[in-house]
CSV table of C-alpha atoms in Angstrom, one decimal:
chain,number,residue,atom,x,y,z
R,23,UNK,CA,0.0,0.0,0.0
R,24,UNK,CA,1.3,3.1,-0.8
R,25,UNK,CA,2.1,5.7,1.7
R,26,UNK,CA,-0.2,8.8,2.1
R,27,UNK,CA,-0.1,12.2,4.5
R,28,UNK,CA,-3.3,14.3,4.4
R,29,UNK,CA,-2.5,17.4,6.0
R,30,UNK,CA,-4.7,20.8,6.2
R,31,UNK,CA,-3.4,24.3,7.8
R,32,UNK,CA,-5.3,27.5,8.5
R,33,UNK,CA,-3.2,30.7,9.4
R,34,UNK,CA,-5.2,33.6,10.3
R,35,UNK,CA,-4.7,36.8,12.3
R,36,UNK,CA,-4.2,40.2,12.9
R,37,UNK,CA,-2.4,43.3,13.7
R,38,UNK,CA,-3.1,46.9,14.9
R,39,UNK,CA,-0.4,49.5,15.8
R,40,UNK,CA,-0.2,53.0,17.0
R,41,UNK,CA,2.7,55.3,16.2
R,42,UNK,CA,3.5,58.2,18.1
R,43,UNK,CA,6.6,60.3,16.9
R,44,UNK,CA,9.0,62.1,19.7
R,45,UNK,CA,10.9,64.6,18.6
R,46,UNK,CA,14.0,62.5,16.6
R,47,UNK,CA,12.8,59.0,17.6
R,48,UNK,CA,9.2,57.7,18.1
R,49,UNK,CA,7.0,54.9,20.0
R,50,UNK,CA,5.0,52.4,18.7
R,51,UNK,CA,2.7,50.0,20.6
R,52,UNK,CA,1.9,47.4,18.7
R,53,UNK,CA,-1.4,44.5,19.1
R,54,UNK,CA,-0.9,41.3,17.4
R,55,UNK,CA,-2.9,38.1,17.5
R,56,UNK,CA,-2.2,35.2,14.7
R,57,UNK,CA,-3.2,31.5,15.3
R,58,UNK,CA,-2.9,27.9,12.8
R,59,UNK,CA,-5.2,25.3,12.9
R,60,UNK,CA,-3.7,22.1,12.0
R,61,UNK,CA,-5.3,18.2,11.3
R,62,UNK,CA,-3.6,15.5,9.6
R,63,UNK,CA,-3.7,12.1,9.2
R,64,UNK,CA,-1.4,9.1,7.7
R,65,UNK,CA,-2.7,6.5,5.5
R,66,UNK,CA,-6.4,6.5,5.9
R,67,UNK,CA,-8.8,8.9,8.1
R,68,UNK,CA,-8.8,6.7,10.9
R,69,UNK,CA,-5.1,6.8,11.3
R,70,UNK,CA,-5.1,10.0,12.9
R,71,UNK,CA,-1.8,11.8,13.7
R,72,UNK,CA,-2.6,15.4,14.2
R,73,UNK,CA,-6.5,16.1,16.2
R,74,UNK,CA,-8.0,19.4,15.2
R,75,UNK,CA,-5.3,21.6,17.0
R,76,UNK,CA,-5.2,24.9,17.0
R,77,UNK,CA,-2.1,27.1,18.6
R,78,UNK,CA,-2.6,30.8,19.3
R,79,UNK,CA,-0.6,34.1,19.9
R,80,UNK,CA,-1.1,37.0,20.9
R,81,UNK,CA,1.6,39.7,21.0
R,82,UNK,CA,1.6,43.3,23.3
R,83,UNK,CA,4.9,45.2,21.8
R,84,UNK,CA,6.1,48.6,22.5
R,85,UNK,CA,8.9,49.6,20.3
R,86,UNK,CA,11.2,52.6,20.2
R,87,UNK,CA,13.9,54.8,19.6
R,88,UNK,CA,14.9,57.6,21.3
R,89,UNK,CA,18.1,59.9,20.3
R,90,UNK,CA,20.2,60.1,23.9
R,91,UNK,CA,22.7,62.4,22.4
R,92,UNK,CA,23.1,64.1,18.6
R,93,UNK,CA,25.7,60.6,18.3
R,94,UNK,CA,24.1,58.3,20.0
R,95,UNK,CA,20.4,56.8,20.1
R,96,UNK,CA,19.3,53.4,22.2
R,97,UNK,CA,16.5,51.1,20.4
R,98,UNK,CA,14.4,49.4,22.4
R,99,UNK,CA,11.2,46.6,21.5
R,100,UNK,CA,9.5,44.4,24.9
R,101,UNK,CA,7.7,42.1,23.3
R,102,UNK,CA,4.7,39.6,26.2
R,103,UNK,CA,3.3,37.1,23.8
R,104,UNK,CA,1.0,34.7,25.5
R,105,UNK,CA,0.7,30.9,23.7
R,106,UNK,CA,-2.0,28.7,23.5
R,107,UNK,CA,-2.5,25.4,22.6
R,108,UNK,CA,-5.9,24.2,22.3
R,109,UNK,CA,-5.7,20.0,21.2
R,110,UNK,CA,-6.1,16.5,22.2
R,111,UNK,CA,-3.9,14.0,23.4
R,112,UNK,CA,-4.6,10.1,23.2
R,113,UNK,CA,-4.8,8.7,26.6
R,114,UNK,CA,-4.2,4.8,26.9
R,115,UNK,CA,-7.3,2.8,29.4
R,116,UNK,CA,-4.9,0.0,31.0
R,117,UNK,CA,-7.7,-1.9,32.1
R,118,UNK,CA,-9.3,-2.6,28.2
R,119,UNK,CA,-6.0,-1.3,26.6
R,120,UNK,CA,-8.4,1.3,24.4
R,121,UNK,CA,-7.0,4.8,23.5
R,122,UNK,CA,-9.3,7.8,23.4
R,123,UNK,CA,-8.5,11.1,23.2
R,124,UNK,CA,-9.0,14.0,26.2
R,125,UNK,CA,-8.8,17.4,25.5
R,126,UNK,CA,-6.0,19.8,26.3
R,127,UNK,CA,-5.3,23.7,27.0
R,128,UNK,CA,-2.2,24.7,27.8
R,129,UNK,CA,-1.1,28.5,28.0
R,130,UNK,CA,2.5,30.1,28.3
R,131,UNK,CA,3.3,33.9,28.6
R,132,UNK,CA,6.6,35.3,27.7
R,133,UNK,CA,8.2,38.5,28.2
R,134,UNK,CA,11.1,39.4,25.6
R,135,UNK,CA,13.2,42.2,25.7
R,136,UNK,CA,15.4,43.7,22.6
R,137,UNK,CA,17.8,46.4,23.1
R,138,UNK,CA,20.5,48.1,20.9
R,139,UNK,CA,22.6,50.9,21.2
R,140,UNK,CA,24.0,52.6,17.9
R,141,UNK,CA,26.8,55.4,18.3
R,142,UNK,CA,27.6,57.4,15.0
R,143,UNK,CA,30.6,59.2,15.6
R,144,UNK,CA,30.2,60.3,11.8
R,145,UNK,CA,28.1,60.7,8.6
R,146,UNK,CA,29.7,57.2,7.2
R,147,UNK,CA,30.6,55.2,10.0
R,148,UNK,CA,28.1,53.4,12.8
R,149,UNK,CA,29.2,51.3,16.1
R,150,UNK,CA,25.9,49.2,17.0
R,151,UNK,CA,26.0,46.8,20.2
R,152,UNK,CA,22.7,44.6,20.8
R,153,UNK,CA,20.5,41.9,22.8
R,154,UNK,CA,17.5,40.2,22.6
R,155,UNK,CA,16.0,37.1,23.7
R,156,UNK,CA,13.2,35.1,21.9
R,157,UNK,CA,10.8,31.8,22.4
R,158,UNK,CA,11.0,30.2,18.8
R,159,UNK,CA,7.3,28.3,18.3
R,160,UNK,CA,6.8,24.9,18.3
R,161,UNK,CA,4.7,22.5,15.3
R,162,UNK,CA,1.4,21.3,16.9
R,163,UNK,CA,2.2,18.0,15.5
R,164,UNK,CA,4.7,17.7,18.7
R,165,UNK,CA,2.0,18.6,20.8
R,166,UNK,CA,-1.5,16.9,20.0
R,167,UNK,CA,-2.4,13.8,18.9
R,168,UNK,CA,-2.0,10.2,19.0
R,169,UNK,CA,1.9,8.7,19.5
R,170,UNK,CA,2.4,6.6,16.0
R,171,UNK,CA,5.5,4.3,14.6
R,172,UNK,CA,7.2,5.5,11.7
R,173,UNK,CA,9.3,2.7,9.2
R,174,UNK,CA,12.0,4.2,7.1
R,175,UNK,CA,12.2,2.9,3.9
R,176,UNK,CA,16.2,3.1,3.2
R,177,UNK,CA,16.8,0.3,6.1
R,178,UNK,CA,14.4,-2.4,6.4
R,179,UNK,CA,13.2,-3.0,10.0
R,180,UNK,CA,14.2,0.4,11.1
R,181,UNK,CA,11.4,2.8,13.0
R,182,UNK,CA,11.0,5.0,15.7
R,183,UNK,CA,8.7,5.8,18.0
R,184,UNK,CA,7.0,9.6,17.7
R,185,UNK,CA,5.2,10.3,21.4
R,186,UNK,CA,3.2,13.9,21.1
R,187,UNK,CA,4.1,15.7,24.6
R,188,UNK,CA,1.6,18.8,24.8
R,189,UNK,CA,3.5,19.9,28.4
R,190,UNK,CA,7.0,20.0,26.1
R,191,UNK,CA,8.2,23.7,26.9
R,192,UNK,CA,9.5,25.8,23.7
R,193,UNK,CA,13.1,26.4,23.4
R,194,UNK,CA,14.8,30.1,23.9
R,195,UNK,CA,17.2,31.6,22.4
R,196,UNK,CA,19.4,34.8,23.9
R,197,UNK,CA,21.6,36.4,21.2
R,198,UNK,CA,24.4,39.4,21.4
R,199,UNK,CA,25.6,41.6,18.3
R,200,UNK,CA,28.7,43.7,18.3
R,201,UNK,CA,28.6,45.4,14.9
R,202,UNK,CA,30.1,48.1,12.8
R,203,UNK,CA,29.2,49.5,9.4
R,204,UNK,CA,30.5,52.3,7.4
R,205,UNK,CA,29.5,54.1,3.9
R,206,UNK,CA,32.9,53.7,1.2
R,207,UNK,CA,33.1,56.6,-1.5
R,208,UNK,CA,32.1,56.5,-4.6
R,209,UNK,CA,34.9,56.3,-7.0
């Protein structure tokens, strides 16, 4: 029998922002919300590897620069999203050995600064240091469903073992930039 993977995503969302300019620099505050809505399934439509699951954020930002000096100016951007993960996970009955599926909802908040400070000691040349930290998001098909078995074709007798784990928590990542750029002259 050949192998099939039915898949169907939604994205949908939407964002809302409000600029105010001070002086050199400005503020924006900034509303975001954007979800996907993900089922799938492997073989046949009772083989289900992905439940209706639908992940959600929503993103508060306020975003800004502000000139500290004619030289130097400090960019700044906190970011609170707030995840959501609305699915089902199988649950195993060890008395008949029957799998059925139980809802889920799990929410996480984050709060993620970004800073950076640029210095311009003239019209061609910039000195930029920066930092900012960030919660990459995670597939739903890690999260919801049913565990399954997966063969690999190349080696026969090879598979491993997928187990969904909606309580998995999302990676971070924290990065630093020292940077310089200048303008070179036409020649």
């Amino acid at each position: 029998m050949p192998f099939v993977q039915y898949e169907i995503d939604k994205l949908y969302g939407g964002t809302a922002s409000f600029i105010h300019p001070m002086g050199d620099g400005y503020l924006n505050f900034t509303y975001d919300t954007h979800a996907t809505d993900t089922f799938a399934y492997y073989s046949s439509p009772a083989n289900i590897a992905v439940p209706d699951t639908t992940e959600r954020y929503t993103t508060f930002s306020l975003t800004g620069e502000v000139a500290a000096t004619r030289n130097l100016s400090l960019s700044a951007g906190f970011y609170n999203t707030i995840w959501k993960l609305l699915g089902s996970q199988a649950v195993i009955d060890q008395t008949t050995q029957q799998a059925y599926l139980v809802g889920i909802t799990r929410t996480l908040a984050r709060f993620d600064p970004h800073l950076a400070l640029v210095f311009r000691p003239g019209r061609n040349v910039s000195y930029r240091l920066s930092y900012g930290r960030r919660k990459p998001s995670r597939l739903p098909d890690r999260s919801a469903g049913c565990r399954r078995i997966s063969r690999r074709r190349i080696v026969e007798l090879s598979a491993y073992l997928l187990q969904k784990n909606p309580y998995l928590n999302p990676e971070r990542s924290v990065a630093f930039d020292l940077g310089a750029e200048t303008r070179l002259r036409r020649t």
